[in-house]
């Protein structure tokens, strides 16, 4: 990137259709891990639309009854806040197509070889307290504040919302917010009130970066009453950029939600973030990008790549010498099979100001 530029990232709320799918997938993962052990495997996908949820995918050592699946899904949708005619937790038609995992896949992964080939990235920088790039950090913060406001104004705001923040950088430092976009679902005839509440959330979240020239685009279509899966279908794994670094850093393409910790799409991406964050916190660099790659059935990573404004070769050597980058090593480091709050932590990004093991700090 050049020294002076504008960069934009977006976030979505817990009620966004794709994020509803992510949360349901991870609620089922949480249930599987609570009932099982390190041999449990999950690859659970969700598709949703008007009063309909399709559950499909494969599991091992966890095949819940249809009644159990329905209970988990209805409870999660109720928690998110959907009680509208077109998507109500009581009235959902739930289609359960879960089945047992392929024996061929199990051959290479039962002893914790990598679950698949692939590449995973982690990133951290000093731009914000969360060590995330400023555009995604503030996009998340707006929706966190909007959720708190919604909890006190349920008669006005609905569960579905999105944010987008464009930040001007000067000499690679975030200086001010140029534009903010917020679309938030609201009750009939409450668009003006919704706009006022959204503006409050923006100021609470981003006050120090807003100036007199910052432009706000709040519900720019003028009306957002029909929201959630009633207005737009959702599928697990379609918000991978929201889940990570808002496009500011590379992404390997693999989604997190619906996958047990043996899946390197999830666990190795968490490890890559932990590595990048601790490189920055240990003052080895001001920013750091880490890439890991794996081959199915193979325990050791096929590559480790470090890009930072520090000594990349020294950082890479330090990582290789001090960290176990095998899938089992990562799982044990973060105790990922005993962590059963994946659904709670898949909203507003998987990284940042969160009480999760992959955000803990450690001296190398």
Coordinates of C-alpha atoms in Angstrom, one line a residue:
X1 CA 0.0 0.0 0.0
X2 CA 1.1 3.6 -0.5
X3 CA 1.6 5.8 2.6
X4 CA -1.6 7.8 2.1
X5 CA -4.9 6.0 1.2
X6 CA -8.5 5.2 2.2
X7 CA -9.4 1.7 3.3
X8 CA -12.9 0.3 4.0
X9 CA -14.1 -2.7 5.9
X10 CA -17.5 -4.0 7.0
X11 CA -19.2 -5.9 9.8
X12 CA -22.5 -7.6 10.3
X13 CA -24.7 -8.1 13.4
X14 CA -25.8 -11.4 15.0
X15 CA -29.1 -11.1 13.1
X16 CA -27.6 -11.0 9.6
X17 CA -28.7 -14.1 7.7
X18 CA -25.2 -15.4 7.1
X19 CA -24.2 -14.8 10.7
X20 CA -27.4 -16.5 11.9
X21 CA -26.2 -19.5 9.9
X22 CA -22.7 -19.3 11.4
X23 CA -24.1 -19.1 15.0
X24 CA -26.4 -22.1 14.5
X25 CA -23.5 -24.2 13.0
X26 CA -21.3 -23.3 15.9
X27 CA -24.1 -24.0 18.4
X28 CA -24.2 -27.5 17.1
X29 CA -20.4 -27.7 17.3
X30 CA -20.6 -26.5 20.9
X31 CA -23.2 -29.3 21.6
X32 CA -21.0 -31.9 19.9
X33 CA -17.9 -30.9 21.9
X34 CA -19.8 -30.8 25.2
X35 CA -21.1 -34.3 24.6
X36 CA -17.9 -35.8 23.1
X37 CA -14.1 -35.8 23.3
X38 CA -11.1 -35.2 21.0
X39 CA -12.4 -37.9 18.6
X40 CA -15.5 -35.8 17.8
X41 CA -15.7 -34.4 14.3
X42 CA -18.0 -31.9 12.8
X43 CA -18.5 -30.2 9.4
X44 CA -22.0 -28.7 9.9
X45 CA -23.6 -26.3 7.4
X46 CA -26.7 -24.2 7.7
X47 CA -28.9 -22.6 5.0
X48 CA -31.8 -20.4 6.0
X49 CA -34.6 -18.5 4.4
X50 CA -38.2 -17.6 5.3
X51 CA -39.1 -19.7 8.4
X52 CA -36.9 -22.5 7.1
X53 CA -33.5 -23.8 8.3
X54 CA -31.6 -26.6 6.5
X55 CA -29.0 -28.4 8.5
X56 CA -26.5 -30.6 6.5
X57 CA -23.0 -32.0 6.8
X58 CA -21.1 -34.7 8.5
X59 CA -20.2 -35.6 12.1
X60 CA -18.3 -38.4 14.0
X61 CA -19.2 -39.5 17.5
X62 CA -22.0 -37.0 17.5
X63 CA -25.3 -37.6 15.6
X64 CA -28.1 -35.8 17.5
X65 CA -31.7 -36.7 17.2
X66 CA -33.9 -34.4 15.1
X67 CA -35.5 -33.2 18.4
X68 CA -32.1 -32.3 19.8
X69 CA -31.2 -30.4 16.6
X70 CA -34.5 -28.5 16.6
X71 CA -34.0 -27.5 20.2
X72 CA -30.5 -26.1 19.6
X73 CA -31.6 -24.2 16.6
X74 CA -34.8 -22.7 18.1
X75 CA -32.9 -21.6 21.2
X76 CA -30.2 -19.9 19.2
X77 CA -32.7 -18.1 16.9
X78 CA -34.6 -17.0 20.0
X79 CA -31.4 -15.7 21.6
X80 CA -30.6 -13.7 18.4
X81 CA -34.0 -12.1 18.7
X82 CA -36.1 -13.3 15.8
X83 CA -39.8 -13.3 16.5
X84 CA -41.1 -11.8 13.2
X85 CA -43.7 -13.4 11.1
X86 CA -41.3 -14.5 8.3
X87 CA -38.6 -15.8 10.7
X88 CA -39.8 -16.8 14.2
X89 CA -38.0 -19.4 16.4
X90 CA -41.3 -21.1 17.2
X91 CA -42.4 -21.5 13.6
X92 CA -39.3 -22.6 11.8
X93 CA -39.5 -25.6 9.5
X94 CA -36.2 -27.4 10.3
X95 CA -34.8 -29.9 7.8
X96 CA -32.1 -32.1 9.4
X97 CA -29.7 -33.8 6.9
X98 CA -26.7 -34.5 9.1
X99 CA -24.9 -37.8 8.5
X100 CA -21.8 -39.7 9.6
X101 CA -18.3 -38.6 8.5
X102 CA -16.7 -40.4 5.6
X103 CA -14.4 -43.3 6.6
X104 CA -11.9 -42.1 4.0
X105 CA -11.5 -38.8 5.7
X106 CA -11.2 -40.4 9.1
X107 CA -8.2 -42.5 7.9
X108 CA -5.9 -39.5 7.6
X109 CA -7.2 -37.4 10.5
X110 CA -8.0 -39.7 13.4
X111 CA -4.4 -39.4 14.5
X112 CA -4.5 -35.6 14.1
X113 CA -3.0 -35.2 10.7
X114 CA -4.3 -32.0 9.1
X115 CA -8.0 -32.3 8.2
X116 CA -7.4 -30.9 4.7
X117 CA -4.9 -29.1 2.6
X118 CA -5.1 -25.3 2.8
X119 CA -3.5 -22.1 3.8
X120 CA -4.4 -19.9 6.8
X121 CA -3.4 -16.3 7.7
X122 CA -3.1 -14.4 10.9
X123 CA -2.5 -10.6 11.3
X124 CA -2.0 -8.1 14.0
X125 CA -1.0 -4.4 14.2
X126 CA -0.8 -1.5 16.6
X127 CA -3.6 0.6 15.1
X128 CA -6.2 -0.2 17.7
X129 CA -6.4 -1.7 21.2
X130 CA -7.7 -5.0 19.7
X131 CA -4.6 -5.2 17.5
X132 CA -6.9 -5.3 14.5
X133 CA -6.8 -2.9 11.6
X134 CA -8.8 0.2 12.3
X135 CA -11.5 -0.2 9.6
X136 CA -12.7 -3.6 10.8
X137 CA -12.2 -2.7 14.5
X138 CA -14.5 0.3 14.3
X139 CA -17.0 -1.6 12.0
X140 CA -17.3 -4.2 14.8
X141 CA -17.5 -1.5 17.5
X142 CA -20.4 0.3 15.9
X143 CA -22.5 -2.9 15.8
X144 CA -21.6 -3.8 19.4
X145 CA -22.9 -0.4 20.5
X146 CA -25.9 -0.8 18.3
X147 CA -26.7 -4.1 19.9
X148 CA -26.6 -2.6 23.4
X149 CA -28.9 0.2 22.2
X150 CA -31.2 -2.3 20.6
X151 CA -31.5 -4.2 23.9
X152 CA -33.1 -1.1 25.3
X153 CA -35.2 -0.3 22.2
X154 CA -36.6 -3.7 21.1
X155 CA -39.8 -1.9 19.8
X156 CA -37.7 0.1 17.4
X157 CA -34.7 -1.9 16.2
X158 CA -34.6 -5.4 14.7
X159 CA -31.8 -8.0 14.9
X160 CA -30.4 -7.5 11.3
X161 CA -27.8 -4.8 10.7
X162 CA -24.6 -4.0 8.9
X163 CA -21.8 -1.4 9.2
X164 CA -19.1 -0.2 6.9
X165 CA -16.3 2.2 7.8
X166 CA -13.9 4.0 5.4
X167 CA -10.8 5.4 7.1
X168 CA -8.2 7.8 5.7
X169 CA -4.6 6.9 6.4
X170 CA -1.8 9.4 6.3
X171 CA 1.8 8.0 6.4
X172 CA 0.2 4.6 7.1
X173 CA -1.5 5.9 10.2
X174 CA -5.3 6.0 10.6
X175 CA -6.3 9.7 10.9
X176 CA -10.0 10.1 10.5
X177 CA -13.2 8.4 9.3
X178 CA -14.2 9.6 5.9
X179 CA -17.5 7.7 5.5
X180 CA -19.7 5.4 7.7
X181 CA -22.5 3.2 6.4
X182 CA -25.0 1.6 8.7
X183 CA -28.1 -0.3 7.7
X184 CA -30.3 -1.4 10.6
X185 CA -33.6 -3.2 10.6
X186 CA -36.4 -1.4 12.3
X187 CA -40.1 -1.6 13.1
X188 CA -42.8 -0.1 10.7
X189 CA -42.7 3.8 10.8
X190 CA -39.6 3.8 12.9
X191 CA -37.0 4.7 10.3
X192 CA -36.2 8.1 11.7
X193 CA -35.9 6.7 15.3
X194 CA -33.6 4.0 13.9
X195 CA -31.4 6.6 12.2
X196 CA -31.0 8.5 15.4
X197 CA -30.1 5.4 17.4
X198 CA -27.6 4.3 14.7
X199 CA -26.0 7.7 14.8
X200 CA -25.6 7.4 18.5
X201 CA -23.9 4.1 18.1
X202 CA -21.5 5.5 15.6
X203 CA -20.5 8.4 17.8
X204 CA -20.1 6.1 20.8
X205 CA -17.9 3.7 18.9
X206 CA -15.8 6.0 16.8
X207 CA -15.9 9.5 18.4
X208 CA -12.2 10.2 18.3
X209 CA -12.0 9.5 14.5
X210 CA -15.1 11.4 13.4
X211 CA -14.6 15.0 12.2
X212 CA -16.9 17.6 10.6
X213 CA -16.3 16.2 7.2
X214 CA -17.3 12.6 8.1
X215 CA -20.3 11.5 6.0
X216 CA -23.0 9.2 7.5
X217 CA -25.1 7.0 5.3
X218 CA -27.8 5.4 7.6
X219 CA -30.4 3.2 6.0
X220 CA -29.7 4.8 2.7
X221 CA -32.5 2.9 0.9
X222 CA -34.9 4.7 3.3
X223 CA -36.6 1.6 4.7
X224 CA -35.4 -1.6 6.4
X225 CA -38.4 -3.4 7.9
X226 CA -38.1 -6.8 6.3
X227 CA -34.8 -8.2 7.5
X228 CA -33.0 -11.4 8.4
X229 CA -33.6 -14.6 6.6
X230 CA -37.0 -13.4 5.6
X231 CA -35.5 -10.7 3.5
X232 CA -32.3 -12.5 2.3
X233 CA -31.2 -16.1 2.7
X234 CA -28.1 -17.0 4.7
X235 CA -25.5 -19.7 4.5
X236 CA -22.6 -20.7 6.8
X237 CA -19.2 -19.4 5.9
X238 CA -20.1 -16.4 3.7
X239 CA -18.7 -13.8 6.1
X240 CA -15.1 -14.9 6.3
X241 CA -13.7 -11.4 5.7
X242 CA -15.9 -10.0 8.5
X243 CA -14.7 -12.9 10.7
X244 CA -11.0 -11.9 10.2
X245 CA -9.4 -8.7 9.2
X246 CA -11.8 -6.9 6.9
X247 CA -9.8 -7.4 3.8
X248 CA -6.8 -5.5 5.2
X249 CA -4.8 -8.8 5.5
X250 CA -4.8 -11.9 3.2
X251 CA -7.3 -14.7 3.8
X252 CA -6.8 -18.4 2.9
X253 CA -10.4 -18.9 1.9
X254 CA -11.6 -21.4 4.6
X255 CA -14.5 -20.6 6.9
X256 CA -14.4 -21.2 10.6
X257 CA -18.0 -21.9 11.7
X258 CA -19.4 -25.4 11.8
X259 CA -16.0 -27.0 12.1
X260 CA -14.5 -28.9 15.1
X261 CA -11.0 -27.9 16.2
X262 CA -9.3 -30.7 14.2
X263 CA -10.1 -28.6 11.1
X264 CA -7.1 -26.5 10.3
X265 CA -9.2 -24.0 8.6
X266 CA -10.3 -23.0 12.1
X267 CA -7.5 -24.0 14.5
X268 CA -4.5 -23.0 12.3
X269 CA -6.1 -19.6 11.6
X270 CA -6.5 -19.1 15.3
X271 CA -2.9 -20.1 15.8
X272 CA -1.7 -17.7 13.0
X273 CA -3.6 -14.8 14.7
X274 CA -2.0 -15.7 18.1
X275 CA 1.4 -15.8 16.5
X276 CA 1.0 -12.4 14.8
X277 CA -0.5 -10.8 17.9
X278 CA 2.3 -12.0 20.1
X279 CA 5.0 -10.9 17.7
X280 CA 3.5 -7.4 18.0
X281 CA 3.0 -7.5 21.7
X282 CA 6.6 -8.8 22.2
X283 CA 7.7 -5.7 20.2
X284 CA 9.3 -7.8 17.5
X285 CA 7.3 -5.7 14.9
X286 CA 4.6 -3.1 14.7
X287 CA 2.6 -5.2 12.4
X288 CA 2.8 -8.9 11.4
X289 CA 1.2 -11.2 8.9
X290 CA 1.6 -15.0 9.3
X291 CA 0.8 -17.7 6.8
X292 CA 0.6 -21.4 7.6
X293 CA -0.1 -24.2 5.1
X294 CA -1.0 -27.9 5.5
X295 CA -1.5 -31.1 3.6
X296 CA -4.3 -33.5 4.4
X297 CA -3.2 -36.3 6.8
X298 CA 0.2 -34.6 7.4
X299 CA 0.9 -33.3 10.9
X300 CA 3.6 -30.7 10.3
X301 CA 2.8 -27.6 8.3
X302 CA 4.1 -27.6 4.8
X303 CA 5.2 -23.9 5.1
X304 CA 5.5 -21.0 7.5
X305 CA 5.7 -17.4 6.1
X306 CA 6.3 -14.2 8.0
X307 CA 5.8 -10.7 6.7
X308 CA 6.3 -7.7 9.0
X309 CA 8.3 -4.6 9.5
X310 CA 10.7 -6.6 11.8
X311 CA 13.3 -9.2 11.1
X312 CA 11.2 -11.8 9.3
X313 CA 13.8 -14.6 9.3
X314 CA 14.4 -14.2 13.0
X315 CA 10.7 -14.2 13.8
X316 CA 10.1 -17.3 11.7
X317 CA 13.0 -19.1 13.4
X318 CA 11.7 -18.1 16.8
X319 CA 8.3 -19.5 15.9
X320 CA 9.6 -22.8 14.6
X321 CA 11.8 -23.3 17.7
X322 CA 9.2 -22.3 20.3
X323 CA 5.8 -23.4 19.0
X324 CA 4.2 -26.7 18.1
X325 CA 2.4 -26.0 14.8
X326 CA 0.9 -29.5 14.3
X327 CA -2.9 -29.6 14.5
X328 CA -2.7 -31.5 17.8
X329 CA -0.2 -29.0 19.2
X330 CA -2.5 -26.2 18.4
X331 CA -5.5 -28.0 19.9
X332 CA -3.6 -28.7 23.1
X333 CA -2.1 -25.2 23.3
X334 CA -5.6 -23.6 23.3
X335 CA -7.5 -26.5 24.8
X336 CA -9.9 -26.2 21.8
X337 CA -11.9 -29.4 22.4
X338 CA -12.9 -28.1 25.9
X339 CA -13.8 -24.7 24.6
X340 CA -17.6 -24.8 24.0
X341 CA -18.4 -21.1 23.3
X342 CA -17.7 -21.0 19.6
X343 CA -21.2 -19.8 18.8
X344 CA -21.0 -16.9 21.3
X345 CA -17.6 -15.8 19.8
X346 CA -18.4 -16.0 16.1
X347 CA -20.1 -12.6 16.0
X348 CA -18.2 -9.3 15.6
X349 CA -15.2 -11.2 14.3
X350 CA -13.3 -14.2 15.8
X351 CA -10.4 -12.0 16.9
X352 CA -9.9 -8.8 19.0
X353 CA -11.1 -7.9 22.4
X354 CA -12.4 -11.4 23.3
X355 CA -11.9 -13.7 26.2
X356 CA -10.8 -16.6 24.1
X357 CA -7.6 -18.7 24.3
X358 CA -6.3 -17.7 20.9
X359 CA -6.3 -14.0 22.0
X360 CA -4.2 -14.7 25.2
X361 CA -0.7 -13.2 25.3
X362 CA 2.6 -14.9 26.0
X363 CA 6.3 -14.0 26.0
X364 CA 8.1 -15.9 23.3

